């Protein structure tokens, strides 16, 4: 638990290239060709994701030719910079906050590298102050939207301190033509690109659409092989265990009680769990663990259909839909990511 932190604004960002699920399946089949004979479930995986389309950092033809680290990171820096500006500008406008009023910028991204980090490279163009604090985060993966927002909330907890949180992931840039593994092909069917940003301020504020009042994290022991990156000469390679849904069904329930305890609340008080939609099987497992009726995580399924799994930003796309539909008195953001870890934020509805 920590002092209340007002969520003043939320903005989203998407790259310009859109790929339908049918187009993604055809492109993948063209690239992998005969190698798909070892993965007979290929077509069914694409058809059963619940995804209609996703946005990508590069046009489809870019993914049809090989790329090394240099190409991938150049594409990351260009696309991630554009998404940072898009999402951050939208969040600042939603909050009616001038960029010069930002005391700290927290950035979570695990799909590329930039040194100086992006918030430093873009500070002058964005209009941030030269004495602002910078906190880049890497390695949180799909949990970065919640874990990064929790870090930003703790940094904003001092009254009057204003923090900008930005998370962007370019998952498509990790596409590997040289990897015919099941995990890589499933990732090709699931992941898209996007960004989200939030403006937070310590203390009460009449402009808040929500107020964060707690956060918690649980690291599961002996679980590092469930999700993450394998890094080699070709770039990032996906680590994604098919056992993830079963792992959640078996281990998440007791961890959830501990997370809620860290936040100082009880499950009965949560009117809506706002979850990172990792995939349809993950959503089904979450509904079982949270003791919800099948289909209850409707905003999650809608975001997954429209954008795919964008990793860290995805849960904030769900939050945006939930706030537009009307937040309950109390809600909780839940995301899971490499570690393997579960991250939770509790919030109450704001006056706005």
Tab-separated table of C-alpha atoms in Angstrom:
chain	number	residue	atom	x	y	z
A	1	UNK	CA	0.000	0.000	0.000
A	2	UNK	CA	1.072	3.612	-0.532
A	3	UNK	CA	-0.525	7.061	-0.487
A	4	UNK	CA	-3.227	7.542	-3.137
A	5	UNK	CA	-1.962	8.452	-6.597
A	6	UNK	CA	-4.272	10.059	-9.149
A	7	UNK	CA	-4.435	8.709	-12.696
A	8	UNK	CA	-4.988	11.892	-14.665
A	9	UNK	CA	-4.612	10.752	-18.246
A	10	UNK	CA	-4.246	7.739	-20.505
A	11	UNK	CA	-3.090	7.699	-24.132
A	12	UNK	CA	-2.571	4.942	-26.687
A	13	UNK	CA	-0.309	4.537	-29.702
A	14	UNK	CA	-0.322	2.197	-32.690
A	15	UNK	CA	2.047	1.833	-35.665
A	16	UNK	CA	0.590	2.451	-39.131
A	17	UNK	CA	0.783	-1.014	-40.679
A	18	UNK	CA	-2.185	-3.353	-40.136
A	19	UNK	CA	-2.051	-7.096	-40.772
A	20	UNK	CA	-5.167	-9.246	-40.694
A	21	UNK	CA	-4.907	-12.656	-39.092
A	22	UNK	CA	-5.498	-14.276	-42.483
A	23	UNK	CA	-2.657	-12.235	-43.998
A	24	UNK	CA	-0.383	-13.119	-41.077
A	25	UNK	CA	-1.102	-16.838	-41.536
A	26	UNK	CA	-0.421	-16.692	-45.287
A	27	UNK	CA	2.807	-14.750	-44.752
A	28	UNK	CA	3.995	-17.226	-42.120
A	29	UNK	CA	3.144	-20.186	-44.375
A	30	UNK	CA	5.069	-18.581	-47.251
A	31	UNK	CA	8.143	-17.956	-45.102
A	32	UNK	CA	8.304	-21.324	-43.351
A	33	UNK	CA	7.062	-23.453	-46.253
A	34	UNK	CA	7.766	-27.166	-45.873
A	35	UNK	CA	8.990	-26.711	-42.308
A	36	UNK	CA	5.344	-26.413	-41.216
A	37	UNK	CA	4.936	-30.134	-41.846
A	38	UNK	CA	6.360	-30.615	-38.366
A	39	UNK	CA	3.649	-28.412	-36.890
A	40	UNK	CA	0.300	-29.780	-38.158
A	41	UNK	CA	-1.642	-27.544	-35.728
A	42	UNK	CA	-0.365	-24.430	-37.546
A	43	UNK	CA	-3.643	-23.387	-39.208
A	44	UNK	CA	-5.697	-24.166	-36.115
A	45	UNK	CA	-3.412	-22.040	-33.917
A	46	UNK	CA	-3.923	-18.980	-36.131
A	47	UNK	CA	-7.677	-19.586	-36.399
A	48	UNK	CA	-8.213	-20.058	-32.657
A	49	UNK	CA	-6.333	-17.035	-31.303
A	50	UNK	CA	-9.405	-14.792	-31.229
A	51	UNK	CA	-7.340	-12.212	-33.142
A	52	UNK	CA	-8.770	-10.469	-36.217
A	53	UNK	CA	-5.900	-8.040	-36.879
A	54	UNK	CA	-2.825	-6.479	-35.343
A	55	UNK	CA	-0.637	-3.432	-35.971
A	56	UNK	CA	3.003	-3.897	-36.970
A	57	UNK	CA	6.020	-1.616	-36.926
A	58	UNK	CA	6.965	-2.499	-40.490
A	59	UNK	CA	5.065	-3.420	-43.683
A	60	UNK	CA	4.515	-7.119	-44.339
A	61	UNK	CA	7.326	-7.396	-46.891
A	62	UNK	CA	9.882	-6.390	-44.238
A	63	UNK	CA	9.220	-9.621	-42.336
A	64	UNK	CA	9.677	-11.761	-45.454
A	65	UNK	CA	13.452	-11.187	-45.622
A	66	UNK	CA	16.152	-11.933	-43.014
A	67	UNK	CA	17.240	-9.273	-40.511
A	68	UNK	CA	20.079	-9.151	-37.995
A	69	UNK	CA	20.539	-7.220	-34.771
A	70	UNK	CA	21.464	-3.976	-36.522
A	71	UNK	CA	18.335	-3.953	-38.712
A	72	UNK	CA	16.069	-4.947	-35.850
A	73	UNK	CA	17.366	-2.340	-33.418
A	74	UNK	CA	17.308	0.430	-36.024
A	75	UNK	CA	13.670	-0.441	-36.712
A	76	UNK	CA	12.992	-0.549	-32.970
A	77	UNK	CA	14.472	2.889	-32.306
A	78	UNK	CA	12.534	4.490	-35.146
A	79	UNK	CA	9.175	2.852	-34.445
A	80	UNK	CA	9.429	2.978	-30.643
A	81	UNK	CA	10.287	6.696	-30.762
A	82	UNK	CA	7.215	7.404	-32.890
A	83	UNK	CA	5.002	5.353	-30.567
A	84	UNK	CA	6.461	7.048	-27.475
A	85	UNK	CA	5.568	10.473	-28.865
A	86	UNK	CA	2.109	9.339	-29.988
A	87	UNK	CA	1.083	7.725	-26.698
A	88	UNK	CA	2.744	10.278	-24.405
A	89	UNK	CA	1.257	13.238	-26.287
A	90	UNK	CA	-2.208	11.672	-26.086
A	91	UNK	CA	-1.849	10.985	-22.336
A	92	UNK	CA	-0.632	14.530	-21.594
A	93	UNK	CA	-3.547	15.983	-23.578
A	94	UNK	CA	-6.017	13.706	-21.776
A	95	UNK	CA	-4.597	14.867	-18.434
A	96	UNK	CA	-4.337	18.524	-19.528
A	97	UNK	CA	-0.731	18.542	-18.305
A	98	UNK	CA	2.094	20.431	-19.983
A	99	UNK	CA	5.221	18.336	-20.744
A	100	UNK	CA	7.289	20.825	-18.707
A	101	UNK	CA	5.223	19.853	-15.674
A	102	UNK	CA	6.495	16.263	-15.716
A	103	UNK	CA	8.903	15.562	-12.836
A	104	UNK	CA	9.782	11.985	-13.816
A	105	UNK	CA	9.425	9.745	-16.879
A	106	UNK	CA	9.231	5.975	-16.390
A	107	UNK	CA	9.549	3.801	-19.516
A	108	UNK	CA	9.009	0.045	-19.738
A	109	UNK	CA	10.040	-1.763	-22.927
A	110	UNK	CA	11.541	-5.216	-23.412
A	111	UNK	CA	11.540	-5.660	-27.191
A	112	UNK	CA	14.535	-3.476	-28.069
A	113	UNK	CA	17.457	-1.382	-26.855
A	114	UNK	CA	18.354	2.278	-27.146
A	115	UNK	CA	21.245	4.050	-25.393
A	116	UNK	CA	20.648	6.833	-24.458
A	117	UNK	CA	17.242	5.453	-23.553
A	118	UNK	CA	14.270	6.785	-25.515
A	119	UNK	CA	12.944	9.207	-22.912
A	120	UNK	CA	16.377	10.852	-22.910
A	121	UNK	CA	16.591	10.993	-26.695
A	122	UNK	CA	13.099	12.493	-26.949
A	123	UNK	CA	13.193	14.808	-23.930
A	124	UNK	CA	13.913	18.009	-25.857
A	125	UNK	CA	11.430	17.252	-28.642
A	126	UNK	CA	8.732	16.440	-26.078
A	127	UNK	CA	9.401	19.575	-24.033
A	128	UNK	CA	10.437	17.815	-20.814
A	129	UNK	CA	12.517	19.735	-18.277
A	130	UNK	CA	16.258	19.120	-18.174
A	131	UNK	CA	16.115	18.349	-14.427
A	132	UNK	CA	13.465	15.638	-14.796
A	133	UNK	CA	14.138	12.144	-13.453
A	134	UNK	CA	14.421	9.254	-15.937
A	135	UNK	CA	13.667	5.621	-15.056
A	136	UNK	CA	14.003	3.149	-17.973
A	137	UNK	CA	12.876	-0.428	-17.226
A	138	UNK	CA	13.739	-3.569	-19.199
A	139	UNK	CA	12.888	-7.259	-18.838
A	140	UNK	CA	9.336	-7.015	-17.474
A	141	UNK	CA	7.803	-8.250	-20.731
A	142	UNK	CA	4.035	-8.714	-20.716
A	143	UNK	CA	3.898	-7.638	-17.061
A	144	UNK	CA	5.507	-4.279	-17.846
A	145	UNK	CA	2.221	-2.414	-18.165
A	146	UNK	CA	1.266	-3.172	-14.565
A	147	UNK	CA	4.732	-3.445	-12.980
A	148	UNK	CA	5.903	-0.267	-14.702
A	149	UNK	CA	2.752	1.615	-13.748
A	150	UNK	CA	3.249	0.485	-10.138
A	151	UNK	CA	6.816	1.851	-10.210
A	152	UNK	CA	5.517	5.145	-11.627
A	153	UNK	CA	2.834	5.316	-8.931
A	154	UNK	CA	5.388	4.840	-6.153
A	155	UNK	CA	7.525	7.616	-7.652
A	156	UNK	CA	4.456	9.884	-7.848
A	157	UNK	CA	3.312	9.188	-4.288
A	158	UNK	CA	4.727	12.464	-2.938
A	159	UNK	CA	1.930	15.087	-3.091
A	160	UNK	CA	2.079	17.251	-6.196
A	161	UNK	CA	4.715	15.129	-7.964
A	162	UNK	CA	3.748	14.375	-11.579
A	163	UNK	CA	5.028	11.282	-13.379
A	164	UNK	CA	4.643	10.136	-16.984
A	165	UNK	CA	4.655	6.390	-17.572
A	166	UNK	CA	5.177	5.091	-21.124
A	167	UNK	CA	5.310	1.494	-22.300
A	168	UNK	CA	5.805	0.393	-25.889
A	169	UNK	CA	6.565	-2.997	-27.350
A	170	UNK	CA	7.547	-3.905	-30.906
A	171	UNK	CA	7.015	-7.662	-30.635
A	172	UNK	CA	6.858	-8.141	-34.400
A	173	UNK	CA	10.520	-7.115	-34.742
A	174	UNK	CA	11.492	-10.322	-32.933
A	175	UNK	CA	10.001	-12.472	-35.717
A	176	UNK	CA	12.579	-15.174	-36.540
A	177	UNK	CA	12.676	-16.842	-39.960
A	178	UNK	CA	15.375	-19.226	-38.729
A	179	UNK	CA	13.264	-20.616	-35.871
A	180	UNK	CA	10.657	-23.197	-36.805
A	181	UNK	CA	9.879	-24.075	-33.195
A	182	UNK	CA	6.335	-24.342	-31.916
A	183	UNK	CA	6.905	-21.397	-29.561
A	184	UNK	CA	8.034	-19.114	-32.402
A	185	UNK	CA	5.088	-20.077	-34.612
A	186	UNK	CA	2.599	-19.548	-31.776
A	187	UNK	CA	4.201	-16.157	-31.097
A	188	UNK	CA	3.782	-15.282	-34.780
A	189	UNK	CA	0.065	-15.968	-34.421
A	190	UNK	CA	-0.327	-13.912	-31.226
A	191	UNK	CA	1.820	-10.820	-30.982
A	192	UNK	CA	1.421	-7.279	-32.303
A	193	UNK	CA	2.901	-3.841	-31.644
A	194	UNK	CA	1.617	-0.876	-29.666
A	195	UNK	CA	2.166	1.664	-26.900
A	196	UNK	CA	0.338	3.240	-23.977
A	197	UNK	CA	1.085	6.076	-21.567
A	198	UNK	CA	-0.331	7.360	-18.280
A	199	UNK	CA	0.029	10.609	-16.348
A	200	UNK	CA	0.058	10.226	-12.553
A	201	UNK	CA	0.129	12.735	-9.715
A	202	UNK	CA	0.456	12.246	-5.978
A	203	UNK	CA	-2.446	13.273	-3.752
A	204	UNK	CA	-6.089	14.027	-4.504
A	205	UNK	CA	-7.028	15.574	-7.848
A	206	UNK	CA	-10.509	16.268	-9.176
A	207	UNK	CA	-9.342	15.457	-12.701
A	208	UNK	CA	-8.473	11.833	-11.877
A	209	UNK	CA	-10.373	9.088	-13.680
A	210	UNK	CA	-8.965	6.579	-11.162
A	211	UNK	CA	-6.885	6.583	-7.975
A	212	UNK	CA	-4.199	3.930	-7.434
A	213	UNK	CA	-3.914	2.846	-3.808
A	214	UNK	CA	-2.000	-0.413	-3.854
A	215	UNK	CA	0.367	-2.634	-5.825
A	216	UNK	CA	1.916	-6.051	-5.372
A	217	UNK	CA	4.136	-8.561	-7.163
A	218	UNK	CA	4.579	-12.302	-6.757
A	219	UNK	CA	7.576	-14.144	-8.223
A	220	UNK	CA	6.876	-17.852	-8.671
A	221	UNK	CA	9.835	-20.106	-7.792
A	222	UNK	CA	11.443	-22.349	-10.424
A	223	UNK	CA	9.395	-20.818	-13.238
A	224	UNK	CA	11.922	-18.987	-15.410
A	225	UNK	CA	11.347	-21.248	-18.419
A	226	UNK	CA	7.682	-20.296	-18.762
A	227	UNK	CA	8.204	-16.993	-20.576
A	228	UNK	CA	11.037	-14.762	-21.713
A	229	UNK	CA	13.627	-14.083	-24.399
A	230	UNK	CA	16.383	-16.351	-25.663
A	231	UNK	CA	19.093	-14.018	-26.950
A	232	UNK	CA	21.550	-15.154	-29.639
A	233	UNK	CA	23.323	-13.802	-32.731
A	234	UNK	CA	20.076	-13.568	-34.699
A	235	UNK	CA	18.243	-11.454	-32.138
A	236	UNK	CA	15.529	-12.185	-29.595
A	237	UNK	CA	13.947	-15.636	-29.617
A	238	UNK	CA	10.691	-16.315	-27.810
A	239	UNK	CA	10.495	-18.541	-24.748
A	240	UNK	CA	6.832	-19.439	-24.257
A	241	UNK	CA	5.702	-22.609	-22.529
A	242	UNK	CA	2.533	-24.391	-23.651
A	243	UNK	CA	2.002	-25.208	-19.971
A	244	UNK	CA	1.258	-21.568	-19.067
A	245	UNK	CA	-2.570	-21.879	-18.815
A	246	UNK	CA	-2.264	-24.980	-16.611
A	247	UNK	CA	0.358	-23.230	-14.487
A	248	UNK	CA	-2.065	-20.369	-13.874
A	249	UNK	CA	-4.900	-22.731	-12.987
A	250	UNK	CA	-2.635	-24.481	-10.482
A	251	UNK	CA	-0.616	-21.647	-8.921
A	252	UNK	CA	-2.275	-18.265	-9.443
A	253	UNK	CA	-5.125	-18.601	-6.953
A	254	UNK	CA	-2.981	-18.708	-3.771
A	255	UNK	CA	-0.691	-16.016	-5.189
A	256	UNK	CA	-3.701	-13.767	-5.809
A	257	UNK	CA	-4.597	-13.792	-2.122
A	258	UNK	CA	-1.063	-12.674	-1.256
A	259	UNK	CA	-1.152	-9.948	-3.919
A	260	UNK	CA	-4.428	-8.564	-2.608
A	261	UNK	CA	-2.950	-8.639	0.897
A	262	UNK	CA	0.003	-6.566	-0.321
A	263	UNK	CA	-2.538	-4.071	-1.670
A	264	UNK	CA	-4.480	-4.040	1.602
A	265	UNK	CA	-7.782	-5.186	0.125
A	266	UNK	CA	-10.000	-8.249	-0.269
A	267	UNK	CA	-11.133	-9.938	-3.457
A	268	UNK	CA	-14.798	-9.306	-2.609
A	269	UNK	CA	-14.193	-5.551	-2.900
A	270	UNK	CA	-12.904	-5.767	-6.484
A	271	UNK	CA	-15.704	-4.959	-8.898
A	272	UNK	CA	-13.679	-5.694	-12.036
A	273	UNK	CA	-10.365	-7.405	-12.721
A	274	UNK	CA	-8.746	-5.728	-15.739
A	275	UNK	CA	-6.378	-8.342	-17.136
A	276	UNK	CA	-3.587	-8.563	-19.665
A	277	UNK	CA	-5.047	-10.728	-22.476
A	278	UNK	CA	-2.142	-13.017	-23.251
A	279	UNK	CA	-4.323	-15.227	-25.449
A	280	UNK	CA	-7.688	-16.991	-25.442
A	281	UNK	CA	-6.403	-19.957	-23.416
A	282	UNK	CA	-4.854	-17.598	-20.867
A	283	UNK	CA	-8.114	-15.631	-20.598
A	284	UNK	CA	-10.071	-18.851	-20.044
A	285	UNK	CA	-7.619	-19.828	-17.290
A	286	UNK	CA	-7.907	-16.371	-15.679
A	287	UNK	CA	-11.713	-16.556	-15.677
A	288	UNK	CA	-11.482	-19.930	-13.938
A	289	UNK	CA	-8.983	-18.677	-11.351
A	290	UNK	CA	-10.941	-15.467	-10.712
A	291	UNK	CA	-14.175	-17.476	-10.513
A	292	UNK	CA	-15.804	-15.522	-13.324
A	293	UNK	CA	-18.351	-16.702	-15.862
A	294	UNK	CA	-16.928	-17.617	-19.262
A	295	UNK	CA	-16.776	-14.480	-21.408
A	296	UNK	CA	-16.691	-12.074	-18.454
A	297	UNK	CA	-13.350	-10.636	-19.585
A	298	UNK	CA	-15.056	-9.029	-22.561
A	299	UNK	CA	-12.878	-5.916	-22.909
A	300	UNK	CA	-9.829	-8.174	-22.858
A	301	UNK	CA	-11.180	-10.289	-25.721
A	302	UNK	CA	-12.109	-7.184	-27.722
A	303	UNK	CA	-8.588	-5.739	-27.367
A	304	UNK	CA	-7.063	-9.106	-28.297
A	305	UNK	CA	-9.265	-9.275	-31.413
A	306	UNK	CA	-8.406	-5.745	-32.549
A	307	UNK	CA	-4.706	-5.620	-31.691
A	308	UNK	CA	-3.375	-9.051	-30.733
A	309	UNK	CA	-1.108	-9.436	-27.714
A	310	UNK	CA	1.039	-6.261	-27.695
A	311	UNK	CA	2.822	-7.402	-24.529
A	312	UNK	CA	3.105	-4.703	-21.821
A	313	UNK	CA	0.805	-1.981	-23.265
A	314	UNK	CA	-2.122	-4.357	-23.823
A	315	UNK	CA	-3.557	-4.174	-20.296
A	316	UNK	CA	-3.718	-0.376	-20.571
A	317	UNK	CA	-5.722	-0.717	-23.797
A	318	UNK	CA	-8.129	-2.815	-21.722
A	319	UNK	CA	-8.144	-0.160	-18.978
A	320	UNK	CA	-9.031	2.463	-21.580
A	321	UNK	CA	-12.058	0.434	-22.716
A	322	UNK	CA	-13.078	-0.234	-19.124
A	323	UNK	CA	-12.954	3.437	-18.136
A	324	UNK	CA	-14.990	4.430	-21.197
A	325	UNK	CA	-17.595	1.821	-20.286
A	326	UNK	CA	-17.544	3.023	-16.657
A	327	UNK	CA	-15.209	1.789	-13.938
A	328	UNK	CA	-16.686	0.192	-10.813
A	329	UNK	CA	-15.995	1.627	-7.364
A	330	UNK	CA	-12.900	-0.563	-7.137
A	331	UNK	CA	-10.910	-2.374	-9.832
A	332	UNK	CA	-7.625	-4.246	-10.134
A	333	UNK	CA	-5.121	-4.504	-12.988
A	334	UNK	CA	-3.536	-7.945	-13.351
A	335	UNK	CA	-0.668	-8.942	-15.643
A	336	UNK	CA	1.739	-11.854	-15.812
A	337	UNK	CA	5.208	-11.844	-17.283
A	338	UNK	CA	8.755	-13.195	-17.300
A	339	UNK	CA	10.141	-14.247	-14.007
A	340	UNK	CA	7.562	-15.887	-13.952
A	341	UNK	CA	5.669	-13.201	-12.036
A	342	UNK	CA	2.166	-11.911	-11.333
A	343	UNK	CA	1.671	-8.164	-10.873
A	344	UNK	CA	-1.397	-6.439	-9.419
A	345	UNK	CA	-2.523	-2.829	-8.986
A	346	UNK	CA	-5.660	-1.842	-7.086
A	347	UNK	CA	-7.529	1.363	-7.786
A	348	UNK	CA	-10.764	3.128	-7.012
A	349	UNK	CA	-12.874	5.145	-9.395
A	350	UNK	CA	-11.886	8.803	-9.573
A	351	UNK	CA	-14.138	11.858	-9.519
A	352	UNK	CA	-13.791	12.467	-13.276
